[in-house]
PDB file of C-alpha atoms in Angstrom:
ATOM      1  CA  UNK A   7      95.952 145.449 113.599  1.00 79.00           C
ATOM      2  CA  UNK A   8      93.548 144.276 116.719  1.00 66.00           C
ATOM      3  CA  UNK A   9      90.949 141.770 117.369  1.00 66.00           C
ATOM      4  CA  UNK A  10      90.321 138.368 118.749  1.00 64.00           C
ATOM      5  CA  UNK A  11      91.862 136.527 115.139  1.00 60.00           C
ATOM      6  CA  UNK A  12      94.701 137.826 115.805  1.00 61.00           C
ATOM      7  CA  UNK A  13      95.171 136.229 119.005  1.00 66.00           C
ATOM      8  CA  UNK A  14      94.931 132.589 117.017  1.00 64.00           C
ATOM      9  CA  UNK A  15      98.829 132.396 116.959  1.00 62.00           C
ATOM     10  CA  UNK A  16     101.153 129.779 116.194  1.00 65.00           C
ATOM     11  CA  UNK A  17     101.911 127.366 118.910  1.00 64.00           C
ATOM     12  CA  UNK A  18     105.712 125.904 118.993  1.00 67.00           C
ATOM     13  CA  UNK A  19     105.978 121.934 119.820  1.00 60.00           C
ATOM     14  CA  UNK A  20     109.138 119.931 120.066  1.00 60.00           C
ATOM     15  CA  UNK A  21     111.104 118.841 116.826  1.00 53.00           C
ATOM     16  CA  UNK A  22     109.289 116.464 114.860  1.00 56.00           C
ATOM     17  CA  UNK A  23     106.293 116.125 117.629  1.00 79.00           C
ATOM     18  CA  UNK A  24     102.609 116.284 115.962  1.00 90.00           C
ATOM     19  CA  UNK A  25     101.541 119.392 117.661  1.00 91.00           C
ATOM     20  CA  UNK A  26      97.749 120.158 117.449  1.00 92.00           C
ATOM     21  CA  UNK A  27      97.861 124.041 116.162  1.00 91.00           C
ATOM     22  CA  UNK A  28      93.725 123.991 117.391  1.00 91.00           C
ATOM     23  CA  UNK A  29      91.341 120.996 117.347  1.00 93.00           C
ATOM     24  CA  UNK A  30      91.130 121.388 113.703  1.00 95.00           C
ATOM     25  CA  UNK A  31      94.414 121.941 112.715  1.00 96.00           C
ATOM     26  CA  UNK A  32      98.128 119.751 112.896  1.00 96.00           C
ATOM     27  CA  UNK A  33     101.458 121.558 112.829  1.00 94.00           C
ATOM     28  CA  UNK A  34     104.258 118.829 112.230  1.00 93.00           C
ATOM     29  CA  UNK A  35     107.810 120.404 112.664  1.00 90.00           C
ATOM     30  CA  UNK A  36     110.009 118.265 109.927  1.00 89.00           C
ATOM     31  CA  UNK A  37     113.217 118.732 111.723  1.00 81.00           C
ATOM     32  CA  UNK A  38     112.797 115.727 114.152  1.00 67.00           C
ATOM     33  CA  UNK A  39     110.598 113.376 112.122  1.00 65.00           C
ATOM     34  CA  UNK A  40     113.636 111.415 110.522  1.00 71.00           C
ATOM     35  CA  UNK A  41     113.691 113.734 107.229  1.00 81.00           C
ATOM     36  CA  UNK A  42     110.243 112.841 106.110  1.00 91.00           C
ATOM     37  CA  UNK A  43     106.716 111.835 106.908  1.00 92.00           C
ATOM     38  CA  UNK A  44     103.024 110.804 105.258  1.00 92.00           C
ATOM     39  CA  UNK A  45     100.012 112.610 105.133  1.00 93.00           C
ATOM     40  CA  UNK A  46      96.470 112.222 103.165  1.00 92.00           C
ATOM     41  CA  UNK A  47      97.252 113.466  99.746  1.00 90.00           C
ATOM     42  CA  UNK A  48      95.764 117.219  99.722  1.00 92.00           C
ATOM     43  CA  UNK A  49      95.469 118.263 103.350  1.00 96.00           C
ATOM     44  CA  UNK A  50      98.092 120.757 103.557  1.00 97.00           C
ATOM     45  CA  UNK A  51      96.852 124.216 104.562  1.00 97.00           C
ATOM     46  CA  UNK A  52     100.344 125.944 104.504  1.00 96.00           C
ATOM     47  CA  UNK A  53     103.824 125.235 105.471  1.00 96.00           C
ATOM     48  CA  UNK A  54     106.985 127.288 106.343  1.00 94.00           C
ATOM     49  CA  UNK A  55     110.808 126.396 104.898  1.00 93.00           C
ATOM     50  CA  UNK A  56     111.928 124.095 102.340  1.00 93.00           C
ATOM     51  CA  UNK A  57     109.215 121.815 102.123  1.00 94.00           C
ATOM     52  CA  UNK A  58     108.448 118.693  99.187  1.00 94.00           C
ATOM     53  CA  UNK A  59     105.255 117.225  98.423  1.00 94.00           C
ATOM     54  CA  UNK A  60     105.716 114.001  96.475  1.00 90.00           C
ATOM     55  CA  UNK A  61     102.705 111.981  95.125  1.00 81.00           C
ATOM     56  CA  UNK A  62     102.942 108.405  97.317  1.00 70.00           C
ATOM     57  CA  UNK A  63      99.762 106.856  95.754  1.00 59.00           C
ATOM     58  CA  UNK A  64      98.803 103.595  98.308  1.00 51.00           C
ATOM     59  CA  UNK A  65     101.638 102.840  99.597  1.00 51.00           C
ATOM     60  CA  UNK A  66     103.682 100.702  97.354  1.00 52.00           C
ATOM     61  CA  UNK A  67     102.673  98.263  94.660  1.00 46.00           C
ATOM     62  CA  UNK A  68     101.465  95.057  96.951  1.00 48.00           C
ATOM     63  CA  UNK A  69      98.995  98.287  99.041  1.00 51.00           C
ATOM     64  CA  UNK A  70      97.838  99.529  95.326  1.00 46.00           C
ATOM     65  CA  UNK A  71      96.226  96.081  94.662  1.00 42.00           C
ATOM     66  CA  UNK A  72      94.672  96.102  97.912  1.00 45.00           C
ATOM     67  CA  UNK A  73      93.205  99.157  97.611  1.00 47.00           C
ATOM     68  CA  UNK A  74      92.095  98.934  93.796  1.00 41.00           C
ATOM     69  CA  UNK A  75      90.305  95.735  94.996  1.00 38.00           C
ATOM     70  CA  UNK A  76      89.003  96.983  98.447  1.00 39.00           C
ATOM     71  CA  UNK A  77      88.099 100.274  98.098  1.00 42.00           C
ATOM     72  CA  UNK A  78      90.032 100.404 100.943  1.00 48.00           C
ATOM     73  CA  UNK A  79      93.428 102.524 101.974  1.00 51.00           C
ATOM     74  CA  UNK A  80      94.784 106.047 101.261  1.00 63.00           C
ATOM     75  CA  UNK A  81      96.130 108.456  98.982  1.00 80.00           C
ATOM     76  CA  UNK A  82      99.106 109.382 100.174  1.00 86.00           C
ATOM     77  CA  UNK A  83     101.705 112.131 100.108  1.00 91.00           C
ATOM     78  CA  UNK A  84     105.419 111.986 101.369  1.00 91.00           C
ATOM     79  CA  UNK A  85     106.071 115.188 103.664  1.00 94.00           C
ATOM     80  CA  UNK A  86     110.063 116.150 103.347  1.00 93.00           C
ATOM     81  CA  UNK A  87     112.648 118.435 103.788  1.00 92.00           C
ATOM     82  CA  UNK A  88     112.760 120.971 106.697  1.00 90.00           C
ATOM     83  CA  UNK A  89     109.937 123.386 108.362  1.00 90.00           C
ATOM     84  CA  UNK A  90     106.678 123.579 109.568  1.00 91.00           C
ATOM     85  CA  UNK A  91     103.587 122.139 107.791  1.00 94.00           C
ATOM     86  CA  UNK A  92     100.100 122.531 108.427  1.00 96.00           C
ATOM     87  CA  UNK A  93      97.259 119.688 107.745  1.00 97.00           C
ATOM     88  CA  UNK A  94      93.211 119.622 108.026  1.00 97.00           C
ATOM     89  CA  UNK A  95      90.764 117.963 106.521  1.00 96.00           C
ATOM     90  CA  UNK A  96      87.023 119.559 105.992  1.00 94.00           C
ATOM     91  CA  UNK A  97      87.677 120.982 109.384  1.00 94.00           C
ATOM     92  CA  UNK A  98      87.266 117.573 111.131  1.00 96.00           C
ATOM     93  CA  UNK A  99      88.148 116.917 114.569  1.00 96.00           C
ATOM     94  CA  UNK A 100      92.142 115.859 114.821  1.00 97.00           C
ATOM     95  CA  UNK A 101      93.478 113.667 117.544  1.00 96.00           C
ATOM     96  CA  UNK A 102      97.310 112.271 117.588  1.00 95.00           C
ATOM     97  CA  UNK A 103      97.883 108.672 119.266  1.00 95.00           C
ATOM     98  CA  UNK A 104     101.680 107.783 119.962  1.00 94.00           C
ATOM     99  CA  UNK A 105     102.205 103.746 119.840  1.00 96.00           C
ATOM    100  CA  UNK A 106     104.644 102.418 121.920  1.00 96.00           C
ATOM    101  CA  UNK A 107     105.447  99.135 120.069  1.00 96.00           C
ATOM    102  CA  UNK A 108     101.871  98.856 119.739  1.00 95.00           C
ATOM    103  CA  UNK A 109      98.610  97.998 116.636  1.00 96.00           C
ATOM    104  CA  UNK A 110      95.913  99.654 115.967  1.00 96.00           C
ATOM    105  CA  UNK A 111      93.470  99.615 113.549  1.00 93.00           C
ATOM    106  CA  UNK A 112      91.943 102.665 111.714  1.00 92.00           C
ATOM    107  CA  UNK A 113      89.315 103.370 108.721  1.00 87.00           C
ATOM    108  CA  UNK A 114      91.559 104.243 106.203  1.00 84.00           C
ATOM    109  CA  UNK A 115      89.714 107.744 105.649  1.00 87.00           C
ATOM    110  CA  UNK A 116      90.215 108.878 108.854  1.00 92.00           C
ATOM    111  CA  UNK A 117      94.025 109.026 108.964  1.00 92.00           C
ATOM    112  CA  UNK A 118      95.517 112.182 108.729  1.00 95.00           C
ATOM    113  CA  UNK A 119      98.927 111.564 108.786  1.00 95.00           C
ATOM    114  CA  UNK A 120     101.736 109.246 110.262  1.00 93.00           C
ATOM    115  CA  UNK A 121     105.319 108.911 111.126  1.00 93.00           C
ATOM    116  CA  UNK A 122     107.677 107.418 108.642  1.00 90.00           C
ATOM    117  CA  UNK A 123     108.953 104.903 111.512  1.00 92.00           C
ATOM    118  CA  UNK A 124     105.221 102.709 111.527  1.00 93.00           C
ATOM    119  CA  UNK A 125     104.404  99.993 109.489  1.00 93.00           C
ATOM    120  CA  UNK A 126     101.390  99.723 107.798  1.00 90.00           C
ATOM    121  CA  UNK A 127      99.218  97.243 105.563  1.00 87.00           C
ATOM    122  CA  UNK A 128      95.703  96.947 104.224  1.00 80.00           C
ATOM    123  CA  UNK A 129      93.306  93.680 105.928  1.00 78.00           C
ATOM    124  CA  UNK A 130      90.231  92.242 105.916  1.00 71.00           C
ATOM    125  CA  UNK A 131      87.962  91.776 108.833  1.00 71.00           C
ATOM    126  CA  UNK A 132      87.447  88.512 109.674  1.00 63.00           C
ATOM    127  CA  UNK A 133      83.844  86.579 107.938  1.00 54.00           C
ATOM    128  CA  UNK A 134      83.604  90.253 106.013  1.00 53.00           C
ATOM    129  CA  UNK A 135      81.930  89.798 102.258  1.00 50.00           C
ATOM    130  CA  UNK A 136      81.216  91.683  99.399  1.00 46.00           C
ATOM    131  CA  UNK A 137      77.865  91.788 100.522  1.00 45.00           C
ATOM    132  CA  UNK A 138      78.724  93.515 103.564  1.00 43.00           C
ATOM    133  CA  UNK A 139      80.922  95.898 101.720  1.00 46.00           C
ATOM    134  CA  UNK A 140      84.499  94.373 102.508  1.00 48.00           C
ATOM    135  CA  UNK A 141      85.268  95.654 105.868  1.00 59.00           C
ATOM    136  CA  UNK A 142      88.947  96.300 105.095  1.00 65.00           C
ATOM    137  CA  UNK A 143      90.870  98.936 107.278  1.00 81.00           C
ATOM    138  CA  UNK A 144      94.289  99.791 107.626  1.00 87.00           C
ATOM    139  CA  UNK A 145      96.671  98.422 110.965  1.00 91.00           C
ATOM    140  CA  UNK A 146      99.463 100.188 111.911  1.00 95.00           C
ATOM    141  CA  UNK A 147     101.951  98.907 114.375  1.00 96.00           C
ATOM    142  CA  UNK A 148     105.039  99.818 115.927  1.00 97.00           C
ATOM    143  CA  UNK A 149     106.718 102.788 117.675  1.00 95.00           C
ATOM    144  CA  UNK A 150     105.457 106.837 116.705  1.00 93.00           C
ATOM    145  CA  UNK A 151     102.542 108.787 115.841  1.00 94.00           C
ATOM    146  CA  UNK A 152      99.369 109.096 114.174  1.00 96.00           C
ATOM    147  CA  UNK A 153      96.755 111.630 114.096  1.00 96.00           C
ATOM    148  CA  UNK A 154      93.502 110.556 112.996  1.00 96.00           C
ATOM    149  CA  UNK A 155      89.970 112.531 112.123  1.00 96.00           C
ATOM    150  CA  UNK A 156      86.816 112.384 113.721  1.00 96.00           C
ATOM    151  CA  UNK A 157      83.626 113.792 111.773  1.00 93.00           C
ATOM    152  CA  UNK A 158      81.710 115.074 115.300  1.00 88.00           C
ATOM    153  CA  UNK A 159      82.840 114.267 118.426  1.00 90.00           C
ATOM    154  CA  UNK A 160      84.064 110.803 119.037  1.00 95.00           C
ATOM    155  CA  UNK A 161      82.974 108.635 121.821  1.00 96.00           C
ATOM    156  CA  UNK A 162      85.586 106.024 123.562  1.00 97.00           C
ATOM    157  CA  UNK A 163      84.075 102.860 124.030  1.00 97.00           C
ATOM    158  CA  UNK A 164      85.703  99.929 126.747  1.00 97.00           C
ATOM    159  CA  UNK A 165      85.118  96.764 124.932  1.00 96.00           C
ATOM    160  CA  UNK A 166      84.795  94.316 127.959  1.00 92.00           C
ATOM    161  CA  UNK A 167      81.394  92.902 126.742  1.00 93.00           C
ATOM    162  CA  UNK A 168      80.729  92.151 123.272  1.00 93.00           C
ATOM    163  CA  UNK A 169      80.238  95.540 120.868  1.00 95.00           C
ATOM    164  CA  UNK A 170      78.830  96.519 117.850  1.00 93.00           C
ATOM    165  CA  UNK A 171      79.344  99.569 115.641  1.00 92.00           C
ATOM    166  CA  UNK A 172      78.536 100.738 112.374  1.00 87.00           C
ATOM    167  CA  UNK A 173      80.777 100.138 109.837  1.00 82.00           C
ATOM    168  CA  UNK A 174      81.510 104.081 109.152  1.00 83.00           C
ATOM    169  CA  UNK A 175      81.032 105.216 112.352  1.00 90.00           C
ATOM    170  CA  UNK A 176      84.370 102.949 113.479  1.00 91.00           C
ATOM    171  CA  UNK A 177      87.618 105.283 113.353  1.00 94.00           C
ATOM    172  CA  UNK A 178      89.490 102.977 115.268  1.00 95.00           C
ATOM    173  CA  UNK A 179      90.413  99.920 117.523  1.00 95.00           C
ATOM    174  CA  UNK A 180      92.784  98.155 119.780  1.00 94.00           C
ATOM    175  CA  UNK A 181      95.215  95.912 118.084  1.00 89.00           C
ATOM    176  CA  UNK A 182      94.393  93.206 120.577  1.00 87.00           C
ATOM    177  CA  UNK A 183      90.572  92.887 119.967  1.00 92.00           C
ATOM    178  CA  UNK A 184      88.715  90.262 117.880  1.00 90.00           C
ATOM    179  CA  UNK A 185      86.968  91.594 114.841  1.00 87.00           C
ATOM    180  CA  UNK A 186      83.978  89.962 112.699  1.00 86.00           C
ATOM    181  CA  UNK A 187      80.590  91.120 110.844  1.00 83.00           C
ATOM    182  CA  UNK A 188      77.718  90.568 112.839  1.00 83.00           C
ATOM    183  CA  UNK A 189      74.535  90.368 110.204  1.00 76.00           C
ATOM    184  CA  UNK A 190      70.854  91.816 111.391  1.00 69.00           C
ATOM    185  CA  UNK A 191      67.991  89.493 111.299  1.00 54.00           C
ATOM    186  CA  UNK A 192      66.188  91.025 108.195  1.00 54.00           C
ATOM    187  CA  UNK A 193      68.221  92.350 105.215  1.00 50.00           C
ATOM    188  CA  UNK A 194      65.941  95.364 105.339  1.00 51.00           C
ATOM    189  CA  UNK A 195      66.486  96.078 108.935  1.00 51.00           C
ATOM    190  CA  UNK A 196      67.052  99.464 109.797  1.00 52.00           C
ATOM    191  CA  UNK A 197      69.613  99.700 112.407  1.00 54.00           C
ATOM    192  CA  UNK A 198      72.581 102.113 112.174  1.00 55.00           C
ATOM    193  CA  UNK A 199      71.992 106.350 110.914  1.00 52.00           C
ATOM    194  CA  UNK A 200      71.767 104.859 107.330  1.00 49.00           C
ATOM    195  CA  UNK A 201      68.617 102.826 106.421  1.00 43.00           C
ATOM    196  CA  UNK A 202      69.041  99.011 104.904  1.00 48.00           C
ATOM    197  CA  UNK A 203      71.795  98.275 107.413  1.00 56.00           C
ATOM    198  CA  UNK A 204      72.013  94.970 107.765  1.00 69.00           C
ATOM    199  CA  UNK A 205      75.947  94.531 108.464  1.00 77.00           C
ATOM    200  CA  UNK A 206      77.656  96.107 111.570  1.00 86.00           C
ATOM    201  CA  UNK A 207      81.733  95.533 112.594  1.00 88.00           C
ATOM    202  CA  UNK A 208      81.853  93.346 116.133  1.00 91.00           C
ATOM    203  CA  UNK A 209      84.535  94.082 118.001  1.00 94.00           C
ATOM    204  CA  UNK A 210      85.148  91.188 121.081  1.00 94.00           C
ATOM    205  CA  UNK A 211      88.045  90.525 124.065  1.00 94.00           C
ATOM    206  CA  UNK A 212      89.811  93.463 126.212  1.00 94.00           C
ATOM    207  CA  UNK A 213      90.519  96.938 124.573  1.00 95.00           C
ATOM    208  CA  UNK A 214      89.033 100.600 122.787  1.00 96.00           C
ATOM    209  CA  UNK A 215      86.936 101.386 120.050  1.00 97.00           C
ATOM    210  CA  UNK A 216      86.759 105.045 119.305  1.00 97.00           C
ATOM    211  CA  UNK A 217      83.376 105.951 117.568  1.00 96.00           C
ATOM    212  CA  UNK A 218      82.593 108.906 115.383  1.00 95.00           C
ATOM    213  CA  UNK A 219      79.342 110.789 115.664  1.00 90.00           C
ATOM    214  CA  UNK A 220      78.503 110.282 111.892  1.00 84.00           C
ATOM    215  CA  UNK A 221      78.970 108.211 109.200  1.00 78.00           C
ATOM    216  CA  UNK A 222      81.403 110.740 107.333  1.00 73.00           C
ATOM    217  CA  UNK A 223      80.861 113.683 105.404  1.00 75.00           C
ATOM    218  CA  UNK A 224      77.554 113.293 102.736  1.00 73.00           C
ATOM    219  CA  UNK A 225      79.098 112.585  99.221  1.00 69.00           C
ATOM    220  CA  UNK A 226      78.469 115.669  97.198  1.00 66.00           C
ATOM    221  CA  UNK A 227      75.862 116.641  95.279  1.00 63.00           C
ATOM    222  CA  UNK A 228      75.985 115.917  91.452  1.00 58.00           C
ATOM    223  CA  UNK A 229      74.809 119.248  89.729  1.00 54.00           C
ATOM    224  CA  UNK A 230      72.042 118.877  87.223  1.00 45.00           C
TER     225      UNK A 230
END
């Protein structure tokens, strides 16, 4: 066979490196990852070798409260055994951060997958409500990877002045910056792509905030 697909061929990382395949697509190669790694639960595309998919719910039982009361967090799966394994997501945008004994802090639904070596909890912005839909996101700190999604192409942002985003436009943030809820003037204010907004996340001191150009992918229609 010919033709320009077939020129879309596999590209080989390092052991255990998150390797973007395309901008769409991760290849993680198990052999240097420590045995094992997690991933959103259903975003494997295909893998190669001897390869286990095990159910890892939110994390553990403390992470399962969280998330039943937040809304917040992810489905997880645990990624072991040895190969290569594929991940996407709706064909979103991928992007893979390495910390170096470092926190960030990312919208729970646009994590991809992570390295078995970070640690991870659920927590609430600071003055976030009910009323202004929880504001709870997931920080991950330490030493190894991430890859995270973007639905459109993500802007970076320098926070040296004070900053305000939408709530689901946010896909991540420095470790080191100050987070609140900033409220509009009128509850019926329309500020952000959605209308009613009257809550946005403000982000304050020295550091990043990486912004999405949407608010996530439209829920799907309920048939009649």
């Amino acid at each position: 066979m010919r033709g320009q697909l077939l020129e879309q061929a596999e590209r080989h990382g390092e052991p255990g490196r998150f390797t973007l395949q395309n901008p769409r697509m991760l290849k993680v190669d198990l052999s240097g990852t420590g045995g094992f790694f997690y991933a959103m639960q259903g975003s494997m595309v295909a893998y190669q070798g001897d390869v286990d998919f095990s159910y890892e719910g939110a994390g553990g039982a403390a992470k399962l409260f969280k998330k039943a009361f937040t809304g917040e967090g992810m489905s997880l799966m645990k990624v072991s055994g040895s190969g290569d394994v594929f991940l996407a997501k709706d064909a979103d945008e991928i992007f893979v951060l390495e910390l170096e004994d470092e926190q960030v802090t990312v919208n729970g639904k646009n994590v991809l997958a992570f390295e078995s070596s970070l640690r991870w909890d659920i927590n609430r912005v600071e003055g976030a409500s009910m009323l202004s839909g929880g504001l709870f996101n997931t920080t991950f700190s330490g030493s190894g990877m991430i890859a995270v999604l973007a639905h459109g192409d993500p802007v970076v942002l320098q926070v040296d002045a004070p900053t305000f985003v939408d709530m689901q436009s946010a896909v991540l943030w420095s470790g080191g910056l100050r987070s609140s809820v900033r409220k509009t003037a009128r509850l019926g204010a329309v500020v952000g792509r959605g209308s009613g907004e009257a809550y946005q996340l403000a982000l304050s001191g020295q550091g990043v905030v990486v912004v999405q150009a949407s608010e996530g992918h439209p829920p799907p229609s309920s048939s009649s």
